[in-house]
Structure formats: structure tokens, C-alpha cells
Tab-separated table of C-alpha atoms in Angstrom:
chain	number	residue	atom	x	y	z
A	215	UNK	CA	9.661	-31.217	-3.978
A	216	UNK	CA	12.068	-29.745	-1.303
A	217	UNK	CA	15.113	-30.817	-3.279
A	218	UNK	CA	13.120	-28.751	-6.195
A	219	UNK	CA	13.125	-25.511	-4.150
A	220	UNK	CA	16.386	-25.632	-2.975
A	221	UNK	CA	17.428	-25.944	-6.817
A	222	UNK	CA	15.581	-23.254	-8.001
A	223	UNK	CA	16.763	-21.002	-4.780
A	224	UNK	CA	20.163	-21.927	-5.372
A	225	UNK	CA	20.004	-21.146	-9.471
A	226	UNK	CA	17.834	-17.724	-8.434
A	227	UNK	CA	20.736	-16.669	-6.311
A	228	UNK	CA	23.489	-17.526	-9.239
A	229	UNK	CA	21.690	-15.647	-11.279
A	230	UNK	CA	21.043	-13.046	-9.198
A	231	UNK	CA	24.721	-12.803	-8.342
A	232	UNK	CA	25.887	-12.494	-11.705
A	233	UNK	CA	23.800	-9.490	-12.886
A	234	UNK	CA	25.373	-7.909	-9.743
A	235	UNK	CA	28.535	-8.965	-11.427
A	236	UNK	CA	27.669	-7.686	-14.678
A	237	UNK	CA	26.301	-4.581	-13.647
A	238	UNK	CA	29.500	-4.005	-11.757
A	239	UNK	CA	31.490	-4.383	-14.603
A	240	UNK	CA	29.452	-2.253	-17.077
A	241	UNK	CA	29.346	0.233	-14.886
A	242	UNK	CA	33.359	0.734	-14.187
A	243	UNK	CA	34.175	0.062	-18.324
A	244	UNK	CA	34.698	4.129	-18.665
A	245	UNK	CA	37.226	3.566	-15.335
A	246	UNK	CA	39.291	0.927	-16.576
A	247	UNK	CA	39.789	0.979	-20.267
A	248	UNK	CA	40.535	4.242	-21.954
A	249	UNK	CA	37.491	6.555	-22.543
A	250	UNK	CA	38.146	6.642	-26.692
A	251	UNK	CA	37.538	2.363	-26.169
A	252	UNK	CA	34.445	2.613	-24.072
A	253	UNK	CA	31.255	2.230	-26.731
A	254	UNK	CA	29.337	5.011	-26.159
A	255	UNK	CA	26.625	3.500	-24.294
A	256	UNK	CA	28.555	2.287	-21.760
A	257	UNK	CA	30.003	5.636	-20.594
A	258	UNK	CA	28.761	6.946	-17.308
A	259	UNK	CA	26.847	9.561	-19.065
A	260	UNK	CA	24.895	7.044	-20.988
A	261	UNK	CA	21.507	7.475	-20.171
A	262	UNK	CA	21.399	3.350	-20.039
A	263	UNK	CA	22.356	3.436	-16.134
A	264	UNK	CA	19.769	6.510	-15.723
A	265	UNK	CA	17.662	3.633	-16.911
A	266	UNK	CA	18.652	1.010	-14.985
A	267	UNK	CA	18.500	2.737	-11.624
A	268	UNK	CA	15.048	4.258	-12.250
A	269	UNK	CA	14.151	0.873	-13.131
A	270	UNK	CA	15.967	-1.344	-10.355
A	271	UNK	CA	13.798	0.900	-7.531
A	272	UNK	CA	10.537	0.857	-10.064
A	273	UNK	CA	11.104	-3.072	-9.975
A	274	UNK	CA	11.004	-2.778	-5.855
A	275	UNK	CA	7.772	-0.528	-5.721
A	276	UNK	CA	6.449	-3.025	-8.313
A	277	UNK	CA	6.945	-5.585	-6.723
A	278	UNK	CA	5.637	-4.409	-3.256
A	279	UNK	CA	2.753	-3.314	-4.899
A	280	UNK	CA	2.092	-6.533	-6.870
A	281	UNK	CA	2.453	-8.229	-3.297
A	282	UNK	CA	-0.378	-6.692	-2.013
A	283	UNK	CA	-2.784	-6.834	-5.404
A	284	UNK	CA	-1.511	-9.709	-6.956
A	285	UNK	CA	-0.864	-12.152	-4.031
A	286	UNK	CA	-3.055	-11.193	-1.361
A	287	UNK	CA	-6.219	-8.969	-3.667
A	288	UNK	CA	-6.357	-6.033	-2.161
A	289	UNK	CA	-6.556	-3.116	-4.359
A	290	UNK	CA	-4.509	-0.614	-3.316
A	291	UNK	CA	-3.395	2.864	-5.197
A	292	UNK	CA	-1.836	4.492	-2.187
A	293	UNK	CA	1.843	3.372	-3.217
A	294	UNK	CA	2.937	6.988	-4.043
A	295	UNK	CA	2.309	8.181	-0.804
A	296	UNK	CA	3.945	5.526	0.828
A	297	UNK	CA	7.131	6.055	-1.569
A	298	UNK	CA	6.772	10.023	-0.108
A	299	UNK	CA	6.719	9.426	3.215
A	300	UNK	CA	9.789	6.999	2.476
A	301	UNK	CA	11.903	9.648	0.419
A	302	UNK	CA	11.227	12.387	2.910
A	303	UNK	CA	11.842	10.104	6.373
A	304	UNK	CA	15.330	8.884	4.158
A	305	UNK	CA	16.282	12.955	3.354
A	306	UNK	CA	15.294	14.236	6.660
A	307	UNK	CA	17.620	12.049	8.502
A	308	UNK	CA	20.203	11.904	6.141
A	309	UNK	CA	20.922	15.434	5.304
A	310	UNK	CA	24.286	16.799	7.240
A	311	UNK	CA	24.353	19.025	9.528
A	312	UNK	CA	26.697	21.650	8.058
A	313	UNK	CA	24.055	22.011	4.873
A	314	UNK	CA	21.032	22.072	7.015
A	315	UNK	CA	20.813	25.890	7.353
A	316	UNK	CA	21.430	26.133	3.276
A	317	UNK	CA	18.777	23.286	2.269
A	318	UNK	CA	16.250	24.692	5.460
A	319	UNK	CA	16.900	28.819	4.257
A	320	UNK	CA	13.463	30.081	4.557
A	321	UNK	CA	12.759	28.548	7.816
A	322	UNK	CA	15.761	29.637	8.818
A	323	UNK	CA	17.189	26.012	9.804
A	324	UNK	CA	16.022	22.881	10.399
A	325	UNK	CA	14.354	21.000	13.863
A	326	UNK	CA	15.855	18.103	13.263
A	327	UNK	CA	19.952	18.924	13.679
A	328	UNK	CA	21.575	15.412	13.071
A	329	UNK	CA	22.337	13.037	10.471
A	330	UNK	CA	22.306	9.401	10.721
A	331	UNK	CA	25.974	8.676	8.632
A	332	UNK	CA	27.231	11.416	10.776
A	333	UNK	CA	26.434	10.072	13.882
A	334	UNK	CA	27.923	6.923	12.592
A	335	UNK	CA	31.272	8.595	12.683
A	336	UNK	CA	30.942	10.031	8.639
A	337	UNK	CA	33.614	8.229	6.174
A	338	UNK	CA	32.452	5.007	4.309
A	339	UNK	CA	31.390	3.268	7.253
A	340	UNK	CA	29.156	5.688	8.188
A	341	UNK	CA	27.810	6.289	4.992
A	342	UNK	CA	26.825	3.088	4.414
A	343	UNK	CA	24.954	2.517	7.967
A	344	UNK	CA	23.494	5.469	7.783
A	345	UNK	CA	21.988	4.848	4.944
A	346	UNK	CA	21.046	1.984	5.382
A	347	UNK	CA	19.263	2.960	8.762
A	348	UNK	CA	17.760	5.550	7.136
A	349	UNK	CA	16.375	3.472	4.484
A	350	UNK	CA	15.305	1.050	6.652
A	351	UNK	CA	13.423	3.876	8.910
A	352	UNK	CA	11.560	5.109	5.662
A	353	UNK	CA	10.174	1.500	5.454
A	354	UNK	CA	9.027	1.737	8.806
A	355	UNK	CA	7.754	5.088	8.330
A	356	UNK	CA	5.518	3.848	6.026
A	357	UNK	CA	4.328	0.242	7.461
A	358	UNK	CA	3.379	2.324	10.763
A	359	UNK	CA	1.244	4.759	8.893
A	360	UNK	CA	-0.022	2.318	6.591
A	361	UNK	CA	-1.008	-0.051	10.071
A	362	UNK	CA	-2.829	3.250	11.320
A	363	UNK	CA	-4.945	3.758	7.967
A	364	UNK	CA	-5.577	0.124	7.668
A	365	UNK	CA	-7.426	-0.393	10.860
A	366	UNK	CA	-10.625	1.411	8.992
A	367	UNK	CA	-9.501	1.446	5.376
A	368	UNK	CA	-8.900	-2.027	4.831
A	369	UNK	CA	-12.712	-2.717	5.847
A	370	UNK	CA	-13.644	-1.686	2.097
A	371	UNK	CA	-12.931	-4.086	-0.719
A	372	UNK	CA	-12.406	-3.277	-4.167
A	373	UNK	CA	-12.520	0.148	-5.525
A	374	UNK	CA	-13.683	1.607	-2.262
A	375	UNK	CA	-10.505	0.983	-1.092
A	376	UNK	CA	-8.693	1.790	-4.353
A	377	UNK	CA	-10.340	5.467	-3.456
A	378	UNK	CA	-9.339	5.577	-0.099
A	379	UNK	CA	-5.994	4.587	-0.696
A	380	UNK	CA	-5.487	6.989	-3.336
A	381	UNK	CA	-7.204	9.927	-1.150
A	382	UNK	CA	-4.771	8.984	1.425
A	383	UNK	CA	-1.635	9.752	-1.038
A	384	UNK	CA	-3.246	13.192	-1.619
A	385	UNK	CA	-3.529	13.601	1.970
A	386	UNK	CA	-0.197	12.892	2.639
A	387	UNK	CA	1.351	15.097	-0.022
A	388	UNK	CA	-0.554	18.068	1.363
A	389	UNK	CA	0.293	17.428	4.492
A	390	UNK	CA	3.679	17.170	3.896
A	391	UNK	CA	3.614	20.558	2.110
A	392	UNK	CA	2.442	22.389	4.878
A	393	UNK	CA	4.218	25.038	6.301
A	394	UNK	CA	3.522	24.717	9.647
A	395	UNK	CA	5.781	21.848	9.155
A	396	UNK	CA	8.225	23.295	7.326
A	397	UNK	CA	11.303	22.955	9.788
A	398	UNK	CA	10.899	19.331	9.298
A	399	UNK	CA	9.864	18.849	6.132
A	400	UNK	CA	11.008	22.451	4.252
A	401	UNK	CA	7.137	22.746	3.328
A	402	UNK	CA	6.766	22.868	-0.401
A	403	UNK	CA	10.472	23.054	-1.090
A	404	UNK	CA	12.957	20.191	-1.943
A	405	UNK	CA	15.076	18.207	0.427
A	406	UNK	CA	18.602	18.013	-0.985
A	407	UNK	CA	22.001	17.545	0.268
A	408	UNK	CA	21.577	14.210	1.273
A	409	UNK	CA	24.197	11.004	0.363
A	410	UNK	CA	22.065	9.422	-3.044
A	411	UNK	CA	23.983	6.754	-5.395
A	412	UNK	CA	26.469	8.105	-6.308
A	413	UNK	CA	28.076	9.158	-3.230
A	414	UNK	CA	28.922	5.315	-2.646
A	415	UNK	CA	31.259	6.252	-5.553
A	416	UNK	CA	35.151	5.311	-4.775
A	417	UNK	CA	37.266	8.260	-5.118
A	418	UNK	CA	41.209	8.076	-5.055
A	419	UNK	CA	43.530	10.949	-3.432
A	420	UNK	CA	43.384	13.218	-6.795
A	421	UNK	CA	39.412	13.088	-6.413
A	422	UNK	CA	39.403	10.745	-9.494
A	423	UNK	CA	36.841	7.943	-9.466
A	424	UNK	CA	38.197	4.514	-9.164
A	425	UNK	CA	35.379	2.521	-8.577
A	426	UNK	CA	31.726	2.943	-9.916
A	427	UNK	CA	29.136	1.886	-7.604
A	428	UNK	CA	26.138	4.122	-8.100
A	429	UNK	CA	24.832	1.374	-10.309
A	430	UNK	CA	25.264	-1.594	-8.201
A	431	UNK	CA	24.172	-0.493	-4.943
A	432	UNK	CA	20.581	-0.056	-6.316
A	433	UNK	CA	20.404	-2.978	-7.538
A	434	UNK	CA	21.884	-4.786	-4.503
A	435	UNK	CA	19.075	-3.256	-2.379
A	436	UNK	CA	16.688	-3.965	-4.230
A	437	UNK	CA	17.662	-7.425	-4.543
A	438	UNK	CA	17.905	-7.890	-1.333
A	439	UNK	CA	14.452	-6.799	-0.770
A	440	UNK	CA	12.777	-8.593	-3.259
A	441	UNK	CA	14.078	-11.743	-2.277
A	442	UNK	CA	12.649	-11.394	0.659
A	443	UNK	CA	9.419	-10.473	-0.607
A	444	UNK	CA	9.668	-13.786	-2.960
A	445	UNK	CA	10.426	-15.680	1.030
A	446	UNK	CA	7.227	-14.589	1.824
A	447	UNK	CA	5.537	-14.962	-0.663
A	448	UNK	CA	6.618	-18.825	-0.611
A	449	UNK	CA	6.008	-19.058	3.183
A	450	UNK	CA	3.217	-20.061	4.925
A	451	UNK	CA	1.876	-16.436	5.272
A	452	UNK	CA	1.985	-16.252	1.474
A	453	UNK	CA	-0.054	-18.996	1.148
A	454	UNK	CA	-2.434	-17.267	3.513
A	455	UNK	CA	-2.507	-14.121	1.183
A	456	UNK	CA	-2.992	-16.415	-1.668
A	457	UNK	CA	-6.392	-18.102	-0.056
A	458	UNK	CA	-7.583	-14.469	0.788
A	459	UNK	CA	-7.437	-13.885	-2.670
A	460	UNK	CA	-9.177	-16.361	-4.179
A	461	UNK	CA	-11.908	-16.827	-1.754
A	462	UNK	CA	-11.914	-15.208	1.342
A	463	UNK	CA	-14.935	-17.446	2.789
A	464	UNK	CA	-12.983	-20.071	2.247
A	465	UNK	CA	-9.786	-19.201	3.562
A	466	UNK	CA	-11.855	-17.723	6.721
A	467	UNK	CA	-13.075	-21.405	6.844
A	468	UNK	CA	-10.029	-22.723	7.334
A	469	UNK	CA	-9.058	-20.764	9.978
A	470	UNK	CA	-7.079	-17.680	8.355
A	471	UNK	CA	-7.183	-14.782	10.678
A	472	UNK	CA	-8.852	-12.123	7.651
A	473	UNK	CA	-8.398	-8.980	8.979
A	474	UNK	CA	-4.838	-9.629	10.431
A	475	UNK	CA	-3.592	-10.725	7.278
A	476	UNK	CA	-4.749	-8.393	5.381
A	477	UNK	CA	-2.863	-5.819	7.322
A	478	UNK	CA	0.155	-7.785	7.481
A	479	UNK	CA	-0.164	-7.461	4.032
A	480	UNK	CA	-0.810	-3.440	3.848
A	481	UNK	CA	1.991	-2.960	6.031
A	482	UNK	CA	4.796	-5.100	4.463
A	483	UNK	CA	4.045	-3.681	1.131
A	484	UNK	CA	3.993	-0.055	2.458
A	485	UNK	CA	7.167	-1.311	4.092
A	486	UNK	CA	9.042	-1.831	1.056
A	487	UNK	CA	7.156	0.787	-0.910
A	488	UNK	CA	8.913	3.487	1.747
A	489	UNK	CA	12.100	1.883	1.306
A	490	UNK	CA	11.340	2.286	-2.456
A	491	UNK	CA	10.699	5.337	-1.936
A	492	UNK	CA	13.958	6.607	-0.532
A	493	UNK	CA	16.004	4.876	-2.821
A	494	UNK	CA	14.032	7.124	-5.589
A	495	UNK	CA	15.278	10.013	-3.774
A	496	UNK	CA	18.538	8.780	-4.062
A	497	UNK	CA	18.258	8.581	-7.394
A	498	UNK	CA	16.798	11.630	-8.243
A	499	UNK	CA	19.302	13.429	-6.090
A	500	UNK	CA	16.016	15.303	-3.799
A	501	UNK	CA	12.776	14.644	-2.668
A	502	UNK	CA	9.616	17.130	-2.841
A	503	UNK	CA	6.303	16.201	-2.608
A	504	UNK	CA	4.836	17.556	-5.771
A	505	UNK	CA	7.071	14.124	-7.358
A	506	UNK	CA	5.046	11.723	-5.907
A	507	UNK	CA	1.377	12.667	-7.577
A	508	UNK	CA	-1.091	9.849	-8.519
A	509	UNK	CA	0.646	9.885	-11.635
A	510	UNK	CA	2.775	7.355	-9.939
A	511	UNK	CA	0.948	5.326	-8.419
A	512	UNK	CA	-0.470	4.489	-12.242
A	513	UNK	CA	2.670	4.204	-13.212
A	514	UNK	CA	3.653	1.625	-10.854
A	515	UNK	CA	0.049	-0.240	-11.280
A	516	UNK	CA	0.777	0.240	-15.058
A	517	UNK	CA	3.619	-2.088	-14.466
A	518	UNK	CA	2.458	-4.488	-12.344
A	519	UNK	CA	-0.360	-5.323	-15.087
A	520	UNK	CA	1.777	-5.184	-18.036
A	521	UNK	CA	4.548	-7.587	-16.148
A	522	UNK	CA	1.310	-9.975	-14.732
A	523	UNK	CA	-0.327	-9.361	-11.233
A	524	UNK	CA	1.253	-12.234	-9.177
A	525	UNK	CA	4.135	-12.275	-10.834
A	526	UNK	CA	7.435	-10.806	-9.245
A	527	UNK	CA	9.378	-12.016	-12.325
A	528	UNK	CA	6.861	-9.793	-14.773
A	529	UNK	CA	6.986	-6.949	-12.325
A	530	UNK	CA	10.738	-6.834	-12.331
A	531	UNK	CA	10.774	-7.088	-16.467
A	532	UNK	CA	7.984	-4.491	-16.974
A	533	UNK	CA	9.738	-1.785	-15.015
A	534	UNK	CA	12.840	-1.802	-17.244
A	535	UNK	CA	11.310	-2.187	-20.155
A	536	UNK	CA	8.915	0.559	-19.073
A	537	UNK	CA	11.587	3.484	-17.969
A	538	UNK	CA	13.333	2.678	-21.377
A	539	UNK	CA	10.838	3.294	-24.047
A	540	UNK	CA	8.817	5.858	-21.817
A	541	UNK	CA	12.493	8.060	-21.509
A	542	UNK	CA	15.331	6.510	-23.362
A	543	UNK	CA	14.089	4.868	-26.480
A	544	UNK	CA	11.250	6.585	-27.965
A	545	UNK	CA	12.664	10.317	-26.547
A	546	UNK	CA	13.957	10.875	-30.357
A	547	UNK	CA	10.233	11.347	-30.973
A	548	UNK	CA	10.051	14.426	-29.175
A	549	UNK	CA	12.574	16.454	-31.405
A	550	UNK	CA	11.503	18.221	-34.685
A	551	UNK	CA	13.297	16.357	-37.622
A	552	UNK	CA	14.619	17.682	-40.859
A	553	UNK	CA	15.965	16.010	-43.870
A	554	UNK	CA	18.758	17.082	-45.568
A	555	UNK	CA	16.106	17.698	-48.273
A	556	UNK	CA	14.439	20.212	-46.575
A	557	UNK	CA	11.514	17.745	-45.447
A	558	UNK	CA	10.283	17.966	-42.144
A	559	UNK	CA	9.312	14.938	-40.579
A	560	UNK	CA	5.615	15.456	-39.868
A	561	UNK	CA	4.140	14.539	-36.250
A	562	UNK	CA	7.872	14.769	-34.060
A	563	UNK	CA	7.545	17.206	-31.842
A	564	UNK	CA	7.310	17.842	-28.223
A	565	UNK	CA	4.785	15.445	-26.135
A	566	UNK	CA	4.229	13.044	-29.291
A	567	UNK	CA	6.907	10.221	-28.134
A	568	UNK	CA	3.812	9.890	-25.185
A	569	UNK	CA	0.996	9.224	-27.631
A	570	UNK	CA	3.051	6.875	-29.376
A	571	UNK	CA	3.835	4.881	-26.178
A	572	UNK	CA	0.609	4.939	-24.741
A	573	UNK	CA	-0.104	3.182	-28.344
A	574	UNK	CA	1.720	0.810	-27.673
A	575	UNK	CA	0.992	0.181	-23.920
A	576	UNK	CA	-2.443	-0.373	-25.499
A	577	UNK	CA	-1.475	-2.853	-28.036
A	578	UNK	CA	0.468	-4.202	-25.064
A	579	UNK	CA	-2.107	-5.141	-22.726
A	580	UNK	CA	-4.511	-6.160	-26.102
A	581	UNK	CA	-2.316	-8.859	-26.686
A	582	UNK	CA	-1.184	-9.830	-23.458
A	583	UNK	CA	-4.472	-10.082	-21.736
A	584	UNK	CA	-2.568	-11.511	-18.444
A	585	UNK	CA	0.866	-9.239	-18.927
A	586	UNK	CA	3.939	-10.474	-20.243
A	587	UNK	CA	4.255	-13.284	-17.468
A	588	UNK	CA	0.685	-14.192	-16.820
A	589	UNK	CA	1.285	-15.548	-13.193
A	590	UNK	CA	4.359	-17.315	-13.642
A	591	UNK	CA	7.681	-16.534	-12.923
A	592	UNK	CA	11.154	-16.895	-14.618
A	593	UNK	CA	12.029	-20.606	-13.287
A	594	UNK	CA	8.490	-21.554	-14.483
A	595	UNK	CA	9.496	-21.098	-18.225
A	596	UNK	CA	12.643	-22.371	-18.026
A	597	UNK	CA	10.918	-25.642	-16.603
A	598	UNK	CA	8.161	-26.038	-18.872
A	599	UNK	CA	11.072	-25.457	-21.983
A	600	UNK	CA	13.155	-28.365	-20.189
A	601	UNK	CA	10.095	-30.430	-19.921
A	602	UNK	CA	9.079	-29.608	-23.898
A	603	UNK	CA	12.812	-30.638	-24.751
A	604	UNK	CA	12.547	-33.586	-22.891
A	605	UNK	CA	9.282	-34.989	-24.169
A	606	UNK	CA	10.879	-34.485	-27.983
């Protein structure tokens, strides 16, 4: 069994390795081949890497979120608010000094006069450490917040504490947008200025870029992450979650501390939902509160059914193949169509490429009672496939 597990860790990391590897090289076609060779798609304008990086921190936010209703049943909406106070802990602290005054105008600058890649010393060194800090001080942003609202939230079960959870989000984003706090937060206004993806971008001494990395440091972050999630999931605390789950009587019976697991739980989700959450800033190049509305939080739960709650593998699937049809591959449905015969292609127009994906979300979840992946995960498939071959 432990020779099993080391197999499938060792394949999971191969894997894992070589999308990094393909990604890389995708990303960096329009760099080294001439641009007139580059298929369109792969270009850096191609809205295929919008894709993938809304999708690669989706998958992240799914996945946290999936941790704490699919593997340890609590039913939680309040991942959008952990994702806000994420993105604005990440801007706040990241945002240099010299642009401060410009991105804090109306309150006339900003309390907070550092930035963490400064302090590092600036250059690529102290980008990188900075943001990572930073990224790593939205997650605990979060968890410590989340630890403070679990101590009488996570009393309530079910949709009682889907409802507080998701009050809490609204709390937060008025709070947020308050402008007694503006000098810290810039009240309803964006944050902006700070490093996002594509500032890990290599540049040469014309300016040109040499080396495309907006694309890969995403999704090495959030691999990162989620393997780590998947750790625990397989340790002996996931196993813990897993009996709370099913039967929390039971698990109670066997000596499983309720109450501080549960947290644990809360808290290392919220953890990785505010590191989530900043790389989303990142990617959409600010953060403001009026983003992260309960819109998201569905979004994100949207995901973790259609992918299959305890399933990281589904979770990670769902949110690509979610950000491309909802923006890349149905958008042709929002634009008014004419034929060369002077027939106009009844229904496109503006707002109907969202009917016709929440058709077929619904057909979707119709036919995939348990999501795409059920419970299972990647390596599950692959062994019940070798197992078919080898009983033929």
C-alpha cells in the first residue's frame, strides 16, 4: 500500500512538472519563433492564457473550498470574503512607495508607507519575496479572521452556517469600503500599482521581453498549494475531516476533537482562499471590493459541484473548463450576427451567451448527478482503466 502511494506521488509530481513545462513553453512561442509562425492562439494576446490564469487561481479557491465542504462537511459560502481580505492584505503591502500618493489621491496618501519587495531591496529578488510574503500574509489574513468568526459560527450546521458565512462576506466588503478606513484600504476605490503576473516578466536591456512568465508563476503557486492541500487531505487530520463528515457521532466516539477540527478546517481553507485571493488580484491587475460579491462565492461552489465535492482532481478540471465557455468560448454569442444575405441571426445579442451557459450548466449537473469526477480523483481512473485492461 505504501509502495502504492509513493507511486502515485511520484507520477502526480511528473505530471505536475510537465504542465509547468508545457505551460512554459506555450507561453514564450510568440518570444522565440517569429510572430508571423506563432498560431494565433498562442500569441500573448490570446485570450487562452487570460483563461488559464483565471482558471489556475479558480482551481486554488476551488479547491480550498471543496476542502472544507467536500472533505470535512461544513457548508461554507464565505469564500469571497476570504479571497477580499486576501487581495486587499496582498495590494496593501505590495504597492510602492513612490505610487502610494497617486493610487491613495483622495485621502491624500496612504498609512501604510512601505512595500514588502521594496524592503527586500526591489530588483528580482525582491520581487519575488515580497510577493511571496505578501501572499503568504493574505493567507494568514484570512485563517486569523476566519479562527475569530469560527469560534461562534461554526456552532451552526448546515445552511445556518451557509447564512452566516455568506453574511460575513457582506460584512467584510462593507467594511472594507468604509471610509473611515480609507488610508488603508482607499475606501470604495481600487488598489492598483502593485507587482501582479506579469511583472515576473523577463525583460532584456532594450525593454524587450525575453522570457514569459506571467503564465507559469500562477500555476506554480497554485500547485504548490494544492499539493499541499492533497498532503492533508491524505494525512491523518484528513482522515479526521473525513469521519466528521460522515458521522460526526461517530467520529466524536472515537475520540476526534469536533470542534477543533472543524476550525482547523475553517481556517486552512480560509488560508488558501486569501492566498487565492491575492493571486486574483494579480491577475486582474487591482483589487476593490465591489469584485468580490456573492456572485463569487457561487461561482466557486458552482465549480466545486460540477468538478465533484471531494474531489480536488474535479475541482481543478471544472474551473478551466468553467472560465472558458463562461468568457472565451461561448463570448461569440454575445455579438449581433449578419449574413452576407442580409439575415440576421436571431437570439445573439448582448447577455444571451449567459442563458445559453447556464443551459448547459443545467444539463451539466442533470447528467452528472455527482460532477464530472464523482469523488474520485485522476489516479483513480487511470487505475480502474489499468485494472479493466488487465482483466481482458
Amino acid at each position: 500500500m505504501q509502495r502504492t502511494n509513493q507511486k502515485g506521488a511520484r507520477t502526480a509530481f511528473l505530471c505536475a512538472a510537465a504542465l509547468l513545462l508545457i505551460v512554459l513553453l506555450i507561453e514564450n512561442l510568440s518570444v522565440f519563433l517569429p510572430a508571423a509562425s506563432v498560431p494565433k492562439i498562442f500569441q500573448s494576446t490570446s485570450m487562452l492564457f487570460t483563461v488559464l490564469k483565471k482558471g489556475v487561481v479558480y482551481s486554488l479557491v476551488a479547491v480550498s473550498m471543496n476542502l472544507l465542504n467536500g472533505f470535512a462537511g461544513l457548508f461554507s459560502l464565505g469564500q469571497a470574503g476570504f479571497m477580499l481580505l486576501g487581495a486587499y492584505t496582498y495590494a496593501i503591502l505590495t504597492i510602492p512607495v513612490a505610487s502610494r500618493d497617486t493610487v491613495y489621491y483622495i485621502y491624500n496618501g496612504s498609512a501604510i508607507n512601505f512595500s514588502l519587495p521594496e524592503i527586500f531591496g526591489g530588483g528580482p529578488v525582491g520581487l519575488v519575496l515580497g510577493v511571496l510574503l505578501a501572499l503568504i500574509l493574505a493567507g494568514c489574513v484570512a485563517a486569523l479572521v476566519a479562527w475569530l468568526i469560527g469560534l461562534p459560527v461554526l456552532r451552526l450546521k448546515g445552511d445556518y452556517l451557509a447564512i452566516a458565512t455568506l453574511g460575513f462576506g457582506e460584512i467584510i466588503r462593507a467594511v472594507l469600503q468604509w471610509d473611515k478606513l480609507g488610508p488603508v484600504t482607499n475606501g470604495a476605490n481600487a488598489l492598483k500599482s502593485f507587482p501582479t503576473f506579469s511583472s515576473f516578466n523577463v525583460q532584456n536591456d532594450a525593454g524587450q521581453v525575453s522570457l514569459r512568465l506571467s503564465c507559469f508563476v500562477p500555476f506554480l503557486l497554485s500547485g504548490v498549494c494544492i499539493a499541499i492541500i492533497v498532503m492533508l487531505i491524505n494525512s491523518t487530520y484528513g482522515r479526521a475531516f473525513k469521519a466528521i463528515r460522515d458521522d460526526e457521532v461517530a467520529a466524536e466516539a472515537m475520540g476526534i476533537n469536533l470542534a477543533r477540527h472543524k476550525r482547523m478546517a475553517f481556517c486552512i481553507s480560509s488560508f488558501f482562499a486569501g492566498f487565492g485571493g491575492g493571486m486574483f488580484a494579480m491577475y486582474a491587475n487591482q483589487a476593490q471590493a465591489r469584485t468580490f460579491t456573492t456572485a463569487m462565492t457561487y461561482e466557486i461552489l458552482l465549480i466545486v459541484v460540477i468538478g465533484g465535492i471531494g474531489s480536488v482532481s474535479g475541482s481543478c478540471i471544472a474551473s478551466f473548463l468553467y472560465v472558458a465557455a463562461s468568457e472565451w468560448w461561448l463570448r461569440f454569442l454575445d455579438t449581433e450576427t449578419v449574413l452576407k444575405s442580409g439575415f440576421k441571426v436571431p437570439l445573439l445579442r448582448n447577455g444571451f451567451r449567459m442563458v445559453v451557459f447556464s443551459v448547459v450548466i443545467m444539463i451539466v449537473v442533470l447528467f452528472f448527478r455527482k460532477g464530472l469526477m464523482g469523488d474520485k480523483e485522476l489516479p483513480d481512473l487511470f487505475r480502474r482503466r489499468r485494472k479493466e485492461g488487465t482483466a481482458k
